[in-house]
Tab-separated table of C-alpha atoms and ligand atoms in Angstrom:
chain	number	residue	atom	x	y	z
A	1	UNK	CA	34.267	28.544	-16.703
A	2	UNK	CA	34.130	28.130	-20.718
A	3	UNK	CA	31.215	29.021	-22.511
A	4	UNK	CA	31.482	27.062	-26.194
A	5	UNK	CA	28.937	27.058	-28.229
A	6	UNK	CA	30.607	25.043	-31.424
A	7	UNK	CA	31.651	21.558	-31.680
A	8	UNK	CA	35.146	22.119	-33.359
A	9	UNK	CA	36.058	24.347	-29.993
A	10	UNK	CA	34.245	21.285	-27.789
A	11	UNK	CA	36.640	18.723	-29.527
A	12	UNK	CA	39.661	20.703	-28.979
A	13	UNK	CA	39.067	21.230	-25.814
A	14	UNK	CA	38.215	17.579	-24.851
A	15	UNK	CA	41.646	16.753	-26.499
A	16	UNK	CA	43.355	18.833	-24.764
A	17	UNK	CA	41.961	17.511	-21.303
A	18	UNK	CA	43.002	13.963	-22.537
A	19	UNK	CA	46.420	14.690	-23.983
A	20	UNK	CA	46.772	16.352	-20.260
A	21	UNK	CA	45.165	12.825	-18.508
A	22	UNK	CA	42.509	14.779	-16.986
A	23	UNK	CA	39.295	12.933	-16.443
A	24	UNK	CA	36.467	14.338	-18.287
A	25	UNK	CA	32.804	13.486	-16.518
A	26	UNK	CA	29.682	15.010	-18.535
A	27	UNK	CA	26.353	16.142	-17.615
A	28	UNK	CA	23.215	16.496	-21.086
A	29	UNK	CA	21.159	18.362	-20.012
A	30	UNK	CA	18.117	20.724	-21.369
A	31	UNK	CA	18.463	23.336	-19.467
A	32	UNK	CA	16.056	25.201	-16.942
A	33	UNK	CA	18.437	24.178	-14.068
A	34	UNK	CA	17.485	22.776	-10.583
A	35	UNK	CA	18.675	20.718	-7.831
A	36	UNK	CA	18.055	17.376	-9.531
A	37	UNK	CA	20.729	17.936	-12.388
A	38	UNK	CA	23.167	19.761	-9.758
A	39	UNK	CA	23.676	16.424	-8.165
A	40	UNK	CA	24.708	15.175	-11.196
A	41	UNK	CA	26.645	18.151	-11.643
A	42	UNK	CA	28.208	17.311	-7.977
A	43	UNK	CA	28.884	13.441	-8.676
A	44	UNK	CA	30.901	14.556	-12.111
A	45	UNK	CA	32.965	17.093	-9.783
A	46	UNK	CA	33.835	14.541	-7.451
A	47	UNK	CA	34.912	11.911	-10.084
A	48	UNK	CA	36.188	13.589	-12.933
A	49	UNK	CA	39.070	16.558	-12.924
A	50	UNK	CA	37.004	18.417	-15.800
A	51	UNK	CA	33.090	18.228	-16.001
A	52	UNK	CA	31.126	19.433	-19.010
A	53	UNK	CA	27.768	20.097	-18.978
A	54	UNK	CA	25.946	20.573	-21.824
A	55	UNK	CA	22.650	22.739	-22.586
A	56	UNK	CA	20.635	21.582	-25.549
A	57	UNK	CA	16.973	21.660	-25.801
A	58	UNK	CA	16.689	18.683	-28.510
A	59	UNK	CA	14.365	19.449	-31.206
A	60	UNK	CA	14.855	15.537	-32.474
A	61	UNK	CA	12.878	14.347	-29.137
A	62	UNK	CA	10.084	16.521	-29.050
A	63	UNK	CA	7.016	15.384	-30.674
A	64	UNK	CA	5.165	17.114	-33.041
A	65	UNK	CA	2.871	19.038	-30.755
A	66	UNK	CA	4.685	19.119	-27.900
A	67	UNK	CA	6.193	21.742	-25.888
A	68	UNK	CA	9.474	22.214	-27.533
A	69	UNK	CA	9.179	26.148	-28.320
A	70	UNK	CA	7.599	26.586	-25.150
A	71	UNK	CA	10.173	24.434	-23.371
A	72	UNK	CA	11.238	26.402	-20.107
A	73	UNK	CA	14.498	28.422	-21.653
A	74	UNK	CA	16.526	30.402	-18.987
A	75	UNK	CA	20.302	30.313	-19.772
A	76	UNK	CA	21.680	33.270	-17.769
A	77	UNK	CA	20.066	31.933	-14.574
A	78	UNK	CA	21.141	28.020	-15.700
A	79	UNK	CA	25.047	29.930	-16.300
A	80	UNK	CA	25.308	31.286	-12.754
A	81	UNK	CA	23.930	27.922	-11.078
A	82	UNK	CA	26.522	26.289	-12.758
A	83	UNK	CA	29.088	28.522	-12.003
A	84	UNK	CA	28.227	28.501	-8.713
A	85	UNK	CA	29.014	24.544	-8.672
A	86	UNK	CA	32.585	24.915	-9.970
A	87	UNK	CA	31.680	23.693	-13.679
A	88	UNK	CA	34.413	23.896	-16.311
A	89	UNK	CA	33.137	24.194	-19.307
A	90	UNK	CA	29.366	24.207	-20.345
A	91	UNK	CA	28.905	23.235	-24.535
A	92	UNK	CA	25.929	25.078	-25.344
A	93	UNK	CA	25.378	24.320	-29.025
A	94	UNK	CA	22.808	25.591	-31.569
A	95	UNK	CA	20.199	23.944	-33.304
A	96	UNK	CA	21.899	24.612	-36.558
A	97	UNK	CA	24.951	23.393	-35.282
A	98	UNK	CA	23.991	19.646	-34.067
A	99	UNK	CA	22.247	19.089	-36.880
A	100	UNK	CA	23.214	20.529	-39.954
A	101	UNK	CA	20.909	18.275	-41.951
A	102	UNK	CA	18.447	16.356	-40.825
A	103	UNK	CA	19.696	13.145	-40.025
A	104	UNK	CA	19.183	10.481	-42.290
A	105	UNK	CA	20.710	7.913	-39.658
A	106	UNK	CA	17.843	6.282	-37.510
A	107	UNK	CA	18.327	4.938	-34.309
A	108	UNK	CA	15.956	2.234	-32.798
A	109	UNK	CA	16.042	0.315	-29.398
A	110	UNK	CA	12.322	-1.455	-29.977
A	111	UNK	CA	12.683	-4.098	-26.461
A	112	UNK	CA	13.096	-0.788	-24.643
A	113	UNK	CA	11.385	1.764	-26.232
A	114	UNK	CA	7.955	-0.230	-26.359
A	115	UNK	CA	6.516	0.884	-23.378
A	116	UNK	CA	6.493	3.441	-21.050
A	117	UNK	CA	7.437	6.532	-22.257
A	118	UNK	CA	8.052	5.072	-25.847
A	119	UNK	CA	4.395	4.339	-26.244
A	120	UNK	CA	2.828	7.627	-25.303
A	121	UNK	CA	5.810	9.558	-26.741
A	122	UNK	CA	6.929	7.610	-30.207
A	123	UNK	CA	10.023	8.935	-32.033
A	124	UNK	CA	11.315	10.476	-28.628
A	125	UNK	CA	14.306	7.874	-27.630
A	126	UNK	CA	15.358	7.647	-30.802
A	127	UNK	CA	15.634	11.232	-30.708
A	128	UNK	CA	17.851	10.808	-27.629
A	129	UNK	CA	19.628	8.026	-28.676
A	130	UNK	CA	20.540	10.923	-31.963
A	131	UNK	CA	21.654	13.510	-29.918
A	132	UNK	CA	23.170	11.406	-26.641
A	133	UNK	CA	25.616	9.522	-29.423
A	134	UNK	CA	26.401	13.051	-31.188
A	135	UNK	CA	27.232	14.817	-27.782
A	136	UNK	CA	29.128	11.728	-26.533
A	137	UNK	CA	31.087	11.631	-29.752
A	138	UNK	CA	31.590	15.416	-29.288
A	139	UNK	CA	32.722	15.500	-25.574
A	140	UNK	CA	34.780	12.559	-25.702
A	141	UNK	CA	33.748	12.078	-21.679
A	142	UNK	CA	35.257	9.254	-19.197
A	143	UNK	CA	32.271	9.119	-17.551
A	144	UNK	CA	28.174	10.528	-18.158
A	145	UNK	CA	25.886	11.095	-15.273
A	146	UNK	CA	22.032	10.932	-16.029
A	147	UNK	CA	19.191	10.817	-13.518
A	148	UNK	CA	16.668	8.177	-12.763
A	149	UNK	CA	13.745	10.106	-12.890
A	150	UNK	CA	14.477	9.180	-16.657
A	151	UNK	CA	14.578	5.649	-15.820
A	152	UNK	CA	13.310	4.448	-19.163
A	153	UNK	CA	16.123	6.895	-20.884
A	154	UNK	CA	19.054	5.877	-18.516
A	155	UNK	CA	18.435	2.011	-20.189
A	156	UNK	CA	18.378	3.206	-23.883
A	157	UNK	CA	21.734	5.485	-23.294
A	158	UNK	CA	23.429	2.344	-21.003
A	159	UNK	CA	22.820	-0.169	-23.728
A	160	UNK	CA	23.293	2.567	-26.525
A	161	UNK	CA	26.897	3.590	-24.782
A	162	UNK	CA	27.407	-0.751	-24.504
A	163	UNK	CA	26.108	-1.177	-28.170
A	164	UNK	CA	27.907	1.256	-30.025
A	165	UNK	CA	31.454	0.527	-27.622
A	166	UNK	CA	31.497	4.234	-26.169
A	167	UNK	CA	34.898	4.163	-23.874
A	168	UNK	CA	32.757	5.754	-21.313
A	169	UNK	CA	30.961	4.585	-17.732
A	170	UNK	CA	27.577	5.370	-17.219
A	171	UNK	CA	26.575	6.239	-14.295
A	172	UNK	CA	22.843	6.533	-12.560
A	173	UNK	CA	22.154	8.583	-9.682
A	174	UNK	CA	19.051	8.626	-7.727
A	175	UNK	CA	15.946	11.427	-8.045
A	176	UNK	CA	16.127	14.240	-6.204
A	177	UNK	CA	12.561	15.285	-4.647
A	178	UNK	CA	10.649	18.051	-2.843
A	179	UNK	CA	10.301	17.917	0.474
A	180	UNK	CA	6.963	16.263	-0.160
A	181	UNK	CA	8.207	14.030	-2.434
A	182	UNK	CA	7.362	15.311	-5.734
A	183	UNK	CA	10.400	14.587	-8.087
A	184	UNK	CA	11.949	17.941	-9.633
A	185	UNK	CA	11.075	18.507	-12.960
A	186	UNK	CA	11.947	21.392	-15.710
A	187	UNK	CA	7.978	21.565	-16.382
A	188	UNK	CA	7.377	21.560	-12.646
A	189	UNK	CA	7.617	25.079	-13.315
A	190	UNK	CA	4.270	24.784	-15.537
A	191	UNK	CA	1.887	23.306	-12.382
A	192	UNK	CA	-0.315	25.622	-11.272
A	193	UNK	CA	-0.642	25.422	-7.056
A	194	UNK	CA	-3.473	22.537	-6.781
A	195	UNK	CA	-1.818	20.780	-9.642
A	196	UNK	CA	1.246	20.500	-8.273
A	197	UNK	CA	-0.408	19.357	-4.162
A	198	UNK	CA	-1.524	16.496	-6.293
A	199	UNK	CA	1.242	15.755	-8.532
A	200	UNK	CA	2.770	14.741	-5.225
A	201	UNK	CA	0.209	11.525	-5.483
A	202	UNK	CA	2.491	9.705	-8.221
A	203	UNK	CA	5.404	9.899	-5.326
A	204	UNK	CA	3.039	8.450	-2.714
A	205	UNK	CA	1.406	5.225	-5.224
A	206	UNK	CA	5.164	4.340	-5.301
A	207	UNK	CA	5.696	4.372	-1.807
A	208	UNK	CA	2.552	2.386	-1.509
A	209	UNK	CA	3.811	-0.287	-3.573
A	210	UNK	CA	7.121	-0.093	-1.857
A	211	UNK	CA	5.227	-0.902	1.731
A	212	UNK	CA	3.243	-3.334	0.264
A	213	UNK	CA	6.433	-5.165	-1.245
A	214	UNK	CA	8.034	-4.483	2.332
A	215	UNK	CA	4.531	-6.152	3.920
A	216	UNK	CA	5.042	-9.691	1.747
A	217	UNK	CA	3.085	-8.910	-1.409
A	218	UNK	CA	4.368	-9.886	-4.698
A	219	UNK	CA	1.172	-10.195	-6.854
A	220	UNK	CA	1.436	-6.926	-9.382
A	221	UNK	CA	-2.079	-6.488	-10.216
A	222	UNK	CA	-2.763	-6.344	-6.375
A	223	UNK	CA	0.249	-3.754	-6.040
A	224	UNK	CA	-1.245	-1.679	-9.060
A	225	UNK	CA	-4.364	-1.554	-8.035
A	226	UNK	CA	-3.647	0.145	-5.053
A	227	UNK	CA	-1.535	2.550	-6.771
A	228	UNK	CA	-4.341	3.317	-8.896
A	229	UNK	CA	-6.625	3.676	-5.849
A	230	UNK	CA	-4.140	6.302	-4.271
A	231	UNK	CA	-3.697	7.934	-8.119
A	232	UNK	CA	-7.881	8.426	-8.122
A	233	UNK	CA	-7.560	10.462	-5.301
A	234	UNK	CA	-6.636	13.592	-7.524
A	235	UNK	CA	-9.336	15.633	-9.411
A	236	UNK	CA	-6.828	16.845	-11.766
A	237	UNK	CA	-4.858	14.395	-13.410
A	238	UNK	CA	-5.273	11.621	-15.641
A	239	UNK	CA	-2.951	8.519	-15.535
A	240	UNK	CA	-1.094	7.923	-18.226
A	241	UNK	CA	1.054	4.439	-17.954
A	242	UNK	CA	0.960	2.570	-14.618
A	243	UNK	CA	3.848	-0.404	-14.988
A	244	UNK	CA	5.792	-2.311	-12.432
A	245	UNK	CA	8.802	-4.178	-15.481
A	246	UNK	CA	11.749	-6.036	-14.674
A	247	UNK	CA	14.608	-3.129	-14.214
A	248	UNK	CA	16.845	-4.224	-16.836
A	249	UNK	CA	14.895	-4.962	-19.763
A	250	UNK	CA	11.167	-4.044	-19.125
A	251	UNK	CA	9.061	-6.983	-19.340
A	252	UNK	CA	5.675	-7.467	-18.288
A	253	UNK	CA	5.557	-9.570	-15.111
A	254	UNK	CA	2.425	-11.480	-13.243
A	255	UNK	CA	4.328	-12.192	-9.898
A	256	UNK	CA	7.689	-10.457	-8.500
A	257	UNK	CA	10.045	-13.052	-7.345
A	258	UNK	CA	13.581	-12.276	-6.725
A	259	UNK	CA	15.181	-9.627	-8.650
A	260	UNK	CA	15.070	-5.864	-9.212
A	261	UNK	CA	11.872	-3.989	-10.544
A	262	UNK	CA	10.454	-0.927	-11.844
A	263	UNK	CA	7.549	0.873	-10.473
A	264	UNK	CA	6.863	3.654	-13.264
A	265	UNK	CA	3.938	6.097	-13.249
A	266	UNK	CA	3.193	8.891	-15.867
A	267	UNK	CA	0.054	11.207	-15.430
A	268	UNK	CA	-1.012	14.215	-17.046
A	269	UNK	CA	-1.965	17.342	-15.893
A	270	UNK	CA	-3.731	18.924	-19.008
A	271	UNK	CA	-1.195	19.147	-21.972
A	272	UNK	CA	1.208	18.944	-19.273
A	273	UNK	CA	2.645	14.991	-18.535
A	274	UNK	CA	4.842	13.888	-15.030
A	275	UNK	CA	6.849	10.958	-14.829
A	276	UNK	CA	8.546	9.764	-11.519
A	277	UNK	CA	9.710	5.813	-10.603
A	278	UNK	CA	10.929	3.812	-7.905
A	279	UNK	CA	13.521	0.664	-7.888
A	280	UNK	CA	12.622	-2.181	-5.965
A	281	UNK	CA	14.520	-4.915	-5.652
A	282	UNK	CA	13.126	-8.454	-4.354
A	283	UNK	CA	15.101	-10.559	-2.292
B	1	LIG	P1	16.756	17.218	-18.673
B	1	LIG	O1	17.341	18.590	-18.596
B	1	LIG	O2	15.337	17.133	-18.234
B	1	LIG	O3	17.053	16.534	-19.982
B	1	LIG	O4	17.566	16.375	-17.580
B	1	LIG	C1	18.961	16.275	-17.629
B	1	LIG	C2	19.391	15.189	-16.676
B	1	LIG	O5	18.974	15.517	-15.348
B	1	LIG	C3	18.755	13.834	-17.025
B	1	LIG	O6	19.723	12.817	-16.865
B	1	LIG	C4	17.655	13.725	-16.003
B	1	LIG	O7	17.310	12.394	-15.694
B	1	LIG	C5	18.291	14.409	-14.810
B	1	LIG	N1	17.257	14.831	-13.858
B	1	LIG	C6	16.143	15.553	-14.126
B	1	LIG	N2	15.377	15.675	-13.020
B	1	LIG	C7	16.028	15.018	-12.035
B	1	LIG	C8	15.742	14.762	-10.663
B	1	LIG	N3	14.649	15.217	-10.068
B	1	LIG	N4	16.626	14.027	-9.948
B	1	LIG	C9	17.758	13.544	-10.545
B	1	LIG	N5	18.077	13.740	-11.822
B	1	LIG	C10	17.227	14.468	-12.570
């Protein structure tokens, strides 16, 4: 397994792998390793003859005041997990290295970036659109896996790779939970014991509004409310969106008729904020 840390060694090493036809699948990731990015780690293996994965905690997306220095940082542990999964190369950049200057480019995605996520967190998707186009441009991939426990980020890369003409699939795969269904998370680690027995509510409003969908309804102020009910049940956190969109371009909708959906929730938990979602589609 290669361990490169600059982006002139990346390059070569991404030319090489084409000038040899190997398929190249790629993994961005932050870091602070779990099971949810080793399935993406898994899909890229099983595609691709060569699979990057990249560690970069991106200063760009991190809002002033958040928890970028104390972002969970553990890259000996993160090397051996990805070892251990047959990885080829990991590109494990510094600060100083992506961004020489501060960029003066901007990227913006407004229909997307909106809502959700893009409200409570402004400036972070253009941040990832930044650093998503740099690594891209970097790795040279066939293919990129990302999760959809970053639903809302999974849109702005597709229709970034799709605006920009990146030779390169995109590919979602689905969110790997707990066995009580909270999603895995990098802050997870943060949640102290009773936090985290209720964190598990955001996984069970979104299997609410699935078996109310299931049951016949369609009205989304009915399916939200009950959400919120279930939400209400915890002491501890604090909701933060609560949205049911159209999947592909996140409008606001009154009734869900057919077509797919997104359920997204975001609560906080002190300082400390959880996303999860759930596709549903209507037939
Ligand atoms: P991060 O390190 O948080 O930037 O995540 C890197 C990639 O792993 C992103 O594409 C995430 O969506 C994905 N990911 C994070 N958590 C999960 C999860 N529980 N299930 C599936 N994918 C995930």
């Amino acid at each position: 397994m290669k361990i490169i840390r600059s982006i002139n060694e990346m390059r070569a090493l991404s030319t090489e792998w084409r000038c040899a036809q190997a398929s190249v699948g790629f993994v961005p990731t932050m870091g602070a390793l779990h099971e949810g990015h080793l399935s993406l780690v898994r899909a890229s293996k099983e595609e691709n003859q060569q699979v990057v994965v990249s560690i970069f905690v991106n200063p760009l997306q991190f809002l002033p005041g958040e928890d970028f220095a104390g972002y969970p940082r553990n890259e000996e542990h993160d090397l051996q997990l990805l070892k251990k999964a047959g990885v080829d190369c990991i590109f494990l950049p510094t600060v100083e290295e992506i961004y020489p200057q501060e960029p003066l480019l901007k990227f913006s995605c407004p229909s997307l970036t909106n809502v959700l996520c893009g409200l409570s967190r402004p400036g972070h998707f253009e941040g990832v659109m930044m650093v998503v186009s740099k690594l891209l441009n970097i790795v040279q991939p066939q293919q990129v896996y990302f999760g959809q426990k970053d639903y809302q980020q999974c849109l702005v890369v597709k229709n970034l790779i799709t605006d920009l003409a990146f030779n390169i699939d995109f590919r979602m795969l689905p969110i790997v939970r707990e066995a009580h269904g909270l999603a895995l998370s990098s802050r997870n680690a943060y949640l102290s014991l009773s936090e985290k027995n209720e964190a598990v509510l955001l996984n069970v409003a979104l299997q609410k509004a699935q078996a109310m969908v299931d049951a016949g309804e369609n009205a989304v102020e009915k399916l939200l409310t009950a959400m919120r009910t279930v939400l209400q049940e915890g002491q501890l956190l604090k909701i933060d969106y609560l949205e049911i969109l159209t999947a592909d371009t996140l409008q606001k909708v009154e009734l869900l008729t057919k077509g797919r959906y997104v359920v997204a929730v975001a609560a906080y938990f002190g300082k400390m904020r959880l996303i999860d979602n759930l596709l549903i589609d209507v037939s």
